[in-house]
Amino acid sequence: MIAKLRFIDGGAGRRWIAPALLGLFAASGACHAQGADSAAGAAAVAVPDSPQVKPTAAMMAAHAETGLLLGIVDTGQHLVAVGGNGDIVTSPDGERWTQVQTPVDVTLTGVAFADEHHGWVVGHDALILHTADGGQSWSVQSFQPDLNAPLFSVLALDSQRALAVGAFGTLKATEDGGGHWSDVDAPVLTKDKLHLNAITRLANGDLFIAGEHGLAAVSADGRDWHRLSPPYEGSFFGALPWGNRGAIAFGLRGNVYVSDDVRADHWQKVDAHTTSSFFGGLVLPQGEVALMGGDGEIVIVDGKGAGRVVRDSSSGQGQATTYAAGIDYRNALIVVGEGGVARVSLK
């Protein structure tokens, strides 16, 4: 079991003092606090970014779906979840899970699909994996252990274009299906070396990044970025679309902010009724947003920016666990976290 979040102010080091929670925000010395708030059987592959270093294939486990999982996506054909030790599991129904072979054994932190066939996974050691067959096989497109910079989130724009963000201002992009990944020249995001924790596409097509020290930024094309100014200096761990032109950003100690129009840069604080940190979320079919994170709590934010707790560990409804991500699937939430896959009813 993974210890709960505990931070110390290590100055520029900003390190965890508990084991790396979910593996999502810490690897090889990277972390996510700004002060106190702040295979067997897998074939070897060529690694373009670090040809001198080859990854080790993930081991096959009896029930990888019960281990640490940090990201989940519905491809339209099946579910794909990713997590610790290079584990990738797939399911046709959210009940039966099968581990697939992967060429790496490092922690995988995020997954995104452009369509039912093409998808990317990111993780520690600046890792990027790609699939063209719906997640049944994976190839390495980036693996750079020497960078000491894990990637935390990936956004698939289409089968050829994707962006990935990570520690110390890392922002990478591809326009050829991952044949080449380049560092995006965006000083407003990279000069301060803050961790970029999440990237999402808004309803109007704009791209939005959230990160450490209240960082938020918007772009129309993924190349030219405009830095925003939310009234918050702690860490945002995730972000989602909000309305037609807005975003909702969430993170440390239950802090949640919404903007109806991010380019107007006006933000409203949401009373989430909790001090548990939020690590994941999803937009529900009715337009509400479900947020999840520490202590097994789930909070629903309605269209007016009001939050209500629907799953609370202190009342016995939740579990003493941490959720990292979730999807709406067949009238229930499928969530993943330190205890693997779980199905949660919001009724």
Coordinates of N, CA, C and O in Angstrom, one line a residue, residues 1-145:
M1 N 0.9 -1.2 0.0 CA 0.0 0.0 0.0 C 0.9 1.2 0.0 O 1.9 1.3 0.7
I2 N 0.5 2.2 -0.8 CA 1.3 3.4 -0.9 C 0.9 4.4 0.2 O -0.2 4.6 0.5
A3 N 1.9 5.0 0.7 CA 1.7 6.0 1.8 C 1.0 7.2 1.3 O 1.1 7.5 0.1
K4 N 0.3 7.9 2.2 CA -0.4 9.1 1.8 C 0.6 10.3 1.5 O 1.8 10.2 1.9
L5 N 0.2 11.3 0.9 CA 1.0 12.4 0.5 C 1.6 13.1 1.8 O 0.9 13.4 2.7
R6 N 2.9 13.3 1.8 CA 3.5 14.2 2.8 C 4.6 14.9 2.1 O 5.4 14.3 1.4
F7 N 4.7 16.2 2.3 CA 5.7 17.0 1.6 C 6.6 17.7 2.6 O 6.2 17.9 3.7
I8 N 7.8 18.0 2.1 CA 8.6 18.9 2.9 C 9.1 20.0 1.9 O 9.1 19.8 0.7
D9 N 9.4 21.2 2.4 CA 10.0 22.2 1.6 C 11.4 22.0 1.4 O 12.2 22.4 2.3
G10 N 11.8 21.4 0.3 CA 13.2 21.1 0.0 C 13.8 22.2 -0.9 O 14.8 21.9 -1.6
G11 N 13.2 23.4 -1.0 CA 13.8 24.4 -1.8 C 13.7 24.0 -3.3 O 12.7 23.5 -3.7
A12 N 14.7 24.1 -4.0 CA 14.7 23.8 -5.4 C 14.5 22.3 -5.7 O 14.1 21.9 -6.7
G13 N 14.9 21.5 -4.7 CA 14.7 20.0 -4.8 C 13.3 19.6 -4.8 O 12.9 18.7 -5.6
R14 N 12.4 20.1 -3.9 CA 11.0 19.9 -3.9 C 10.7 18.4 -4.0 O 10.1 17.9 -4.9
R15 N 11.2 17.6 -3.0 CA 11.1 16.2 -3.1 C 10.1 15.6 -2.1 O 9.6 16.2 -1.2
W16 N 9.6 14.4 -2.5 CA 8.7 13.6 -1.6 C 9.5 13.1 -0.4 O 10.6 12.8 -0.4
I17 N 8.7 13.0 0.7 CA 9.3 12.3 1.8 C 8.6 11.0 2.1 O 9.0 10.2 2.9
A18 N 7.4 10.8 1.4 CA 6.7 9.5 1.4 C 7.0 8.8 0.1 O 7.5 9.4 -0.8
P19 N 6.8 7.5 0.0 CA 7.0 6.9 -1.3 C 6.2 7.6 -2.3 O 5.1 8.1 -2.1
A20 N 6.7 7.6 -3.6 CA 6.1 8.4 -4.6 C 4.6 8.0 -4.9 O 4.3 7.0 -5.4
L21 N 3.7 8.9 -4.4 CA 2.3 8.6 -4.5 C 1.9 8.4 -5.9 O 2.0 9.2 -6.7
L22 N 1.4 7.2 -6.2 CA 0.9 6.8 -7.5 C 1.9 6.8 -8.6 O 1.7 6.5 -9.7
G23 N 3.2 7.2 -8.2 CA 4.2 7.2 -9.2 C 3.9 8.3 -10.2 O 4.6 8.5 -11.2
L24 N 2.8 9.1 -10.0 CA 2.3 10.0 -11.0 C 3.1 11.3 -11.1 O 3.3 11.9 -12.1
F25 N 3.6 11.7 -9.9 CA 4.2 13.0 -9.8 C 5.7 13.0 -9.4 O 6.2 14.0 -9.1
A26 N 6.3 11.8 -9.2 CA 7.6 11.8 -8.7 C 8.4 10.6 -9.4 O 7.9 9.5 -9.4
A27 N 9.5 10.9 -9.9 CA 10.4 9.9 -10.4 C 11.8 10.4 -10.4 O 12.0 11.5 -10.9
S28 N 12.7 9.6 -9.9 CA 14.1 9.9 -10.0 C 14.4 11.3 -9.5 O 15.2 12.1 -10.0
G29 N 13.7 11.7 -8.4 CA 14.0 13.0 -7.7 C 13.0 14.1 -8.1 O 13.0 15.1 -7.6
A30 N 12.1 13.9 -9.2 CA 11.1 14.9 -9.5 C 10.0 14.8 -8.6 O 9.6 13.7 -8.1
C31 N 9.3 15.9 -8.3 CA 8.1 15.9 -7.4 C 7.2 17.0 -7.8 O 7.4 17.7 -8.7
H32 N 6.2 17.2 -6.9 CA 5.1 18.1 -7.3 C 4.6 19.0 -6.1 O 3.5 19.2 -6.0
A33 N 5.5 19.5 -5.3 CA 5.1 20.4 -4.3 C 5.8 21.7 -4.4 O 7.0 21.7 -4.6
Q34 N 5.2 22.8 -4.4 CA 5.8 24.1 -4.4 C 5.8 24.6 -3.0 O 4.8 25.1 -2.5
G35 N 6.9 24.3 -2.2 CA 6.9 24.5 -0.8 C 5.9 23.6 -0.1 O 5.7 22.5 -0.6
A36 N 5.3 24.0 1.0 CA 4.4 23.1 1.7 C 3.1 22.9 0.9 O 2.4 22.0 1.2
D37 N 2.7 23.8 0.0 CA 1.5 23.6 -0.8 C 1.8 23.2 -2.2 O 0.9 23.2 -3.1
S38 N 2.8 23.7 -2.1 CA 3.0 23.6 -3.5 C 2.8 22.1 -3.9 O 2.4 21.3 -3.1
A39 N 9.7 -9.0 -19.8 CA 8.4 -9.5 -20.1 C 8.7 -10.6 -20.9 O 9.0 -10.8 -21.9
A40 N 8.6 -10.7 -19.9 CA 8.7 -12.0 -20.5 C 8.0 -12.1 -21.8 O 6.8 -11.9 -21.9
G41 N 8.7 -12.4 -22.8 CA 8.1 -12.6 -24.1 C 8.1 -11.3 -25.0 O 7.8 -11.3 -26.1
A42 N 8.4 -10.2 -24.4 CA 8.4 -8.9 -25.2 C 9.7 -8.7 -25.9 O 10.8 -9.0 -25.4
A43 N 9.6 -8.4 -27.2 CA 10.8 -8.2 -28.0 C 11.5 -7.0 -27.7 O 11.0 -6.0 -27.3
A44 N 12.9 -7.0 -27.9 CA 13.7 -5.8 -27.7 C 13.3 -4.8 -28.9 O 13.0 -5.2 -30.0
V45 N 13.4 -3.5 -28.6 CA 13.0 -2.5 -29.5 C 14.1 -1.5 -29.6 O 14.9 -1.3 -28.7
A46 N 14.2 -0.8 -30.8 CA 15.1 0.3 -30.9 C 14.6 1.5 -30.2 O 13.4 1.8 -30.3
V47 N 15.5 2.2 -29.6 CA 15.0 3.4 -28.8 C 15.7 4.6 -29.4 O 16.9 4.8 -29.2
P48 N 15.0 5.5 -30.2 CA 15.7 6.5 -30.9 C 16.3 7.6 -30.1 O 17.4 8.1 -30.4
D49 N 15.8 7.9 -28.9 CA 16.3 9.0 -28.1 C 17.5 8.6 -27.3 O 18.4 9.5 -27.0
S50 N 17.6 7.4 -26.9 CA 18.8 6.9 -26.1 C 19.2 5.6 -26.6 O 19.0 4.5 -26.0
P51 N 19.9 5.5 -27.7 CA 20.2 4.3 -28.3 C 21.2 3.4 -27.5 O 21.3 2.2 -27.6
Q52 N 21.9 4.1 -26.6 CA 22.8 3.4 -25.7 C 22.1 2.7 -24.5 O 22.7 1.9 -23.9
V53 N 20.9 3.1 -24.3 CA 20.1 2.5 -23.2 C 18.9 1.8 -23.7 O 18.1 2.4 -24.4
K54 N 18.8 0.5 -23.3 CA 17.6 -0.2 -23.8 C 16.7 -0.5 -22.5 O 17.2 -0.9 -21.5
P55 N 15.4 -0.4 -22.6 CA 14.5 -0.6 -21.5 C 14.4 -2.1 -21.3 O 14.7 -3.0 -22.2
T56 N 14.0 -2.5 -20.1 CA 13.7 -3.9 -19.7 C 12.2 -4.1 -19.9 O 11.4 -3.3 -19.5
A57 N 11.9 -5.2 -20.5 CA 10.4 -5.5 -20.7 C 9.7 -5.8 -19.4 O 10.3 -6.2 -18.4
A58 N 8.5 -5.4 -19.3 CA 7.6 -5.6 -18.1 C 7.4 -7.1 -17.9 O 7.3 -7.9 -18.9
M59 N 7.3 -7.4 -16.6 CA 6.9 -8.8 -16.3 C 5.4 -9.0 -16.4 O 4.7 -8.1 -16.1
M60 N 5.0 -10.2 -16.8 CA 3.6 -10.6 -16.8 C 3.2 -11.0 -15.4 O 3.9 -11.8 -14.7
A61 N 2.1 -10.5 -14.9 CA 1.6 -10.8 -13.6 C 0.2 -11.5 -13.7 O -0.5 -11.3 -14.7
A62 N -0.2 -12.2 -12.6 CA -1.4 -12.9 -12.7 C -2.6 -12.0 -12.7 O -3.6 -12.2 -13.4
H63 N -2.6 -10.9 -11.9 CA -3.7 -9.9 -11.9 C -3.1 -8.5 -11.8 O -3.2 -7.8 -10.8
A64 N -2.6 -8.1 -12.9 CA -2.0 -6.7 -13.0 C -3.1 -5.7 -12.8 O -2.8 -4.5 -12.4
E65 N -4.4 -6.0 -13.0 CA -5.5 -5.0 -12.8 C -5.7 -4.7 -11.4 O -6.4 -3.7 -11.1
T66 N -5.1 -5.4 -10.4 CA -5.2 -5.1 -9.0 C -4.0 -4.3 -8.5 O -4.0 -4.0 -7.3
G67 N -3.1 -4.0 -9.3 CA -1.9 -3.3 -8.9 C -2.1 -1.8 -9.2 O -3.1 -1.3 -9.6
L68 N -1.0 -1.0 -9.0 CA -1.0 0.4 -9.2 C -1.4 0.7 -10.7 O -0.6 0.4 -11.6
L69 N -2.5 1.5 -10.9 CA -2.9 2.0 -12.2 C -3.1 3.4 -12.1 O -3.8 3.9 -11.2
L70 N -2.7 4.2 -13.1 CA -2.7 5.7 -13.1 C -3.5 6.3 -14.2 O -3.8 7.5 -14.1
G71 N -3.8 5.6 -15.2 CA -4.5 6.2 -16.3 C -5.5 5.1 -16.9 O -5.2 3.9 -16.9
I72 N -6.6 5.6 -17.5 CA -7.5 4.7 -18.1 C -8.2 5.5 -19.3 O -8.5 6.7 -19.2
V73 N -8.6 4.7 -20.3 CA -9.3 5.3 -21.5 C -10.2 4.3 -22.1 O -9.9 3.1 -22.0
D74 N -11.3 4.8 -22.7 CA -12.2 4.0 -23.5 C -11.9 4.2 -24.9 O -12.1 5.3 -25.4
T75 N -11.4 3.3 -25.7 CA -11.0 3.5 -27.1 C -12.2 3.4 -28.0 O -12.1 3.8 -29.2
G76 N -13.3 3.0 -27.5 CA -14.5 2.8 -28.3 C -14.7 1.3 -28.6 O -15.8 0.8 -28.9
Q77 N -13.6 0.5 -28.5 CA -13.7 -0.9 -28.7 C -13.4 -1.7 -27.4 O -14.1 -2.7 -27.1
H78 N -12.6 -1.1 -26.5 CA -12.3 -1.7 -25.2 C -11.7 -0.7 -24.3 O -11.4 0.4 -24.7
L79 N -11.4 -1.0 -23.1 CA -10.8 -0.2 -22.1 C -9.3 -0.5 -22.0 O -8.9 -1.7 -22.1
V80 N -8.5 0.5 -21.8 CA -7.1 0.4 -21.6 C -6.7 1.1 -20.4 O -7.0 2.3 -20.3
A81 N -6.0 0.5 -19.5 CA -5.5 1.1 -18.3 C -4.0 0.8 -18.1 O -3.5 -0.2 -18.6
V82 N -3.3 1.8 -17.6 CA -1.8 1.8 -17.5 C -1.3 2.1 -16.1 O -2.0 2.8 -15.4
G83 N -0.1 1.6 -15.7 CA 0.3 2.0 -14.4 C 1.7 1.5 -14.1 O 2.6 1.6 -14.9
G84 N 1.9 1.0 -12.8 CA 3.2 0.7 -12.3 C 3.9 -0.5 -13.0 O 3.2 -1.3 -13.6
N85 N 5.2 -0.4 -13.0 CA 6.0 -1.5 -13.6 C 5.8 -1.8 -15.1 O 6.0 -2.9 -15.5
G86 N 5.4 -0.8 -15.8 CA 5.1 -1.0 -17.2 C 3.8 -1.7 -17.5 O 3.6 -2.1 -18.7
D87 N 2.9 -1.9 -16.5 CA 1.7 -2.7 -16.7 C 0.7 -1.9 -17.6 O 0.4 -0.8 -17.4
I88 N 0.2 -2.6 -18.6 CA -0.9 -2.2 -19.4 C -1.9 -3.3 -19.5 O -1.6 -4.5 -19.8
V89 N -3.2 -3.0 -19.1 CA -4.2 -4.0 -19.1 C -5.4 -3.5 -20.0 O -5.7 -2.3 -20.0
T90 N -6.1 -4.5 -20.6 CA -7.2 -4.1 -21.4 C -8.5 -4.9 -21.0 O -8.3 -6.0 -20.4
S91 N -9.6 -4.4 -21.3 CA -10.9 -5.1 -20.9 C -12.0 -4.8 -22.0 O -12.1 -3.7 -22.4
P92 N -12.8 -5.8 -22.3 CA -13.9 -5.6 -23.2 C -15.1 -5.1 -22.5 O -16.1 -4.6 -23.2
D93 N -15.2 -5.1 -21.2 CA -16.4 -4.9 -20.5 C -16.2 -4.2 -19.1 O -17.2 -4.0 -18.4
G94 N -15.0 -3.9 -18.7 CA -14.8 -3.3 -17.4 C -14.7 -4.3 -16.3 O -14.5 -3.9 -15.1
E95 N -14.9 -5.6 -16.6 CA -15.0 -6.6 -15.6 C -13.8 -7.6 -15.8 O -13.1 -7.9 -14.8
R96 N -13.6 -8.0 -17.0 CA -12.5 -9.0 -17.3 C -11.3 -8.2 -17.9 O -11.4 -7.4 -18.8
W97 N -10.1 -8.4 -17.2 CA -8.9 -7.7 -17.6 C -7.8 -8.6 -18.0 O -7.6 -9.7 -17.4
T98 N -7.1 -8.2 -19.1 CA -6.0 -9.0 -19.5 C -4.7 -8.1 -19.7 O -4.8 -7.0 -20.3
Q99 N -3.6 -8.5 -19.1 CA -2.4 -7.8 -19.3 C -1.8 -8.1 -20.7 O -1.8 -9.2 -21.2
V100 N -1.3 -7.0 -21.3 CA -0.6 -7.2 -22.6 C 0.9 -7.0 -22.4 O 1.3 -6.3 -21.4
Q101 N 1.7 -7.5 -23.3 CA 3.1 -7.4 -23.2 C 3.6 -6.0 -23.5 O 3.1 -5.4 -24.5
T102 N 4.5 -5.5 -22.7 CA 5.0 -4.2 -23.0 C 6.6 -4.2 -22.9 O 7.1 -5.0 -22.2
P103 N 7.3 -3.4 -23.7 CA 8.7 -3.4 -23.7 C 9.4 -2.7 -22.7 O 10.7 -2.5 -22.7
V104 N 8.7 -2.2 -21.6 CA 9.3 -1.4 -20.6 C 8.7 -1.8 -19.2 O 7.6 -2.3 -19.1
D105 N 9.5 -1.6 -18.2 CA 9.0 -1.9 -16.8 C 9.0 -0.6 -15.9 O 9.0 -0.8 -14.7
V106 N 9.0 0.6 -16.5 CA 8.9 1.8 -15.7 C 7.5 2.2 -15.5 O 6.5 1.7 -16.2
T107 N 7.2 3.1 -14.5 CA 5.9 3.5 -14.2 C 5.3 4.3 -15.4 O 5.9 5.2 -15.9
L108 N 4.1 3.9 -15.8 CA 3.3 4.6 -16.9 C 2.3 5.5 -16.2 O 1.5 5.0 -15.3
T109 N 2.2 6.7 -16.6 CA 1.4 7.7 -15.9 C 0.2 8.2 -16.7 O -0.7 8.8 -16.1
G110 N 0.2 8.1 -18.0 CA -1.0 8.6 -18.7 C -1.2 7.9 -20.0 O -0.2 7.3 -20.6
V111 N -2.4 7.9 -20.5 CA -2.8 7.2 -21.8 C -3.8 8.1 -22.5 O -4.7 8.7 -21.9
A112 N -3.7 8.1 -23.9 CA -4.7 8.8 -24.7 C -4.7 8.1 -26.0 O -3.7 7.7 -26.6
F113 N -5.9 8.0 -26.6 CA -6.1 7.5 -27.9 C -6.8 8.5 -28.8 O -7.6 9.3 -28.4
A114 N -6.3 8.5 -30.1 CA -6.9 9.4 -31.1 C -8.1 8.7 -31.7 O -9.0 9.4 -32.2
D115 N -8.1 7.4 -31.8 CA -9.2 6.6 -32.4 C -9.1 5.3 -31.8 O -8.3 5.0 -30.9
E116 N -9.9 4.3 -32.3 CA -9.9 3.0 -31.6 C -8.6 2.2 -31.9 O -8.3 1.2 -31.2
H117 N -7.7 2.7 -32.8 CA -6.5 2.0 -33.1 C -5.2 2.7 -32.6 O -4.3 2.0 -32.1
H118 N -5.2 4.0 -32.7 CA -3.9 4.7 -32.5 C -3.9 5.4 -31.1 O -4.8 6.2 -30.8
G119 N -2.9 5.1 -30.3 CA -2.8 5.7 -29.0 C -1.4 5.8 -28.5 O -0.5 5.2 -29.1
W120 N -1.2 6.6 -27.4 CA 0.1 6.8 -26.8 C 0.0 6.6 -25.3 O -1.1 6.9 -24.7
V121 N 1.1 6.2 -24.7 CA 1.2 6.1 -23.3 C 2.5 6.8 -22.9 O 3.5 6.7 -23.6
V122 N 2.5 7.6 -21.8 CA 3.7 8.3 -21.3 C 4.0 7.8 -19.9 O 3.2 7.2 -19.2
G123 N 5.3 8.0 -19.5 CA 5.7 7.6 -18.2 C 7.0 8.1 -17.8 O 7.6 9.1 -18.3
H124 N 7.6 7.5 -16.8 CA 8.9 7.9 -16.2 C 10.0 7.7 -17.3 O 9.8 6.9 -18.3
D125 N 11.1 8.3 -17.1 CA 12.3 8.2 -18.0 C 11.9 8.8 -19.3 O 12.4 8.3 -20.4
A126 N 11.1 9.8 -19.4 CA 10.7 10.5 -20.6 C 10.1 9.5 -21.6 O 10.3 9.6 -22.8
L127 N 9.4 8.5 -21.1 CA 9.0 7.4 -21.9 C 7.7 7.7 -22.7 O 6.8 8.3 -22.2
I128 N 7.7 7.3 -24.0 CA 6.5 7.4 -24.8 C 6.4 6.1 -25.6 O 7.3 5.7 -26.3
L129 N 5.2 5.5 -25.4 CA 4.9 4.2 -26.1 C 3.8 4.6 -27.1 O 3.0 5.4 -26.9
H130 N 3.7 3.8 -28.2 CA 2.7 4.0 -29.2 C 2.1 2.6 -29.6 O 2.8 1.6 -29.6
T131 N 0.8 2.7 -29.9 CA 0.1 1.5 -30.5 C -0.6 1.9 -31.7 O -1.2 3.0 -31.8
A132 N -0.7 1.0 -32.7 CA -1.5 1.2 -33.9 C -2.5 0.1 -34.0 O -3.2 0.0 -35.1
D133 N -2.7 -0.8 -33.0 CA -3.6 -1.9 -33.1 C -4.5 -1.9 -31.9 O -4.9 -3.0 -31.4
G134 N -4.9 -0.7 -31.3 CA -5.8 -0.7 -30.2 C -5.3 -1.0 -28.9 O -6.0 -1.3 -27.9
G135 N -3.9 -1.1 -28.8 CA -3.3 -1.4 -27.5 C -2.9 -2.8 -27.3 O -2.5 -3.2 -26.2
Q136 N -3.0 -3.6 -28.3 CA -2.5 -5.0 -28.2 C -1.0 -5.2 -28.2 O -0.5 -6.1 -27.7
S137 N -0.4 -4.3 -28.9 CA 1.1 -4.3 -29.0 C 1.6 -2.8 -28.9 O 0.9 -1.9 -29.3
W138 N 2.8 -2.6 -28.3 CA 3.3 -1.3 -28.1 C 4.8 -1.2 -28.5 O 5.5 -2.2 -28.4
S139 N 5.2 0.0 -29.1 CA 6.5 0.2 -29.4 C 7.0 1.5 -28.7 O 6.2 2.4 -28.4
V140 N 8.3 1.5 -28.5 CA 8.9 2.7 -27.8 C 9.3 3.8 -28.8 O 10.0 3.5 -29.8
Q141 N 8.8 5.0 -28.5 CA 9.1 6.1 -29.4 C 10.1 7.1 -28.7 O 10.8 7.9 -29.3
S142 N 10.1 7.1 -27.3 CA 11.0 7.9 -26.6 C 11.4 7.2 -25.3 O 10.5 6.6 -24.6
F143 N 12.6 7.2 -24.9 CA 13.1 6.6 -23.7 C 14.4 7.3 -23.3 O 15.4 7.0 -24.0
Q144 N 14.4 8.2 -22.3 CA 15.5 9.0 -22.0 C 15.8 9.0 -20.5 O 15.5 10.1 -19.8
P145 N 16.2 8.0 -19.9 CA 16.5 7.9 -18.4 C 17.4 9.0 -17.9 O 17.2 9.5 -16.8

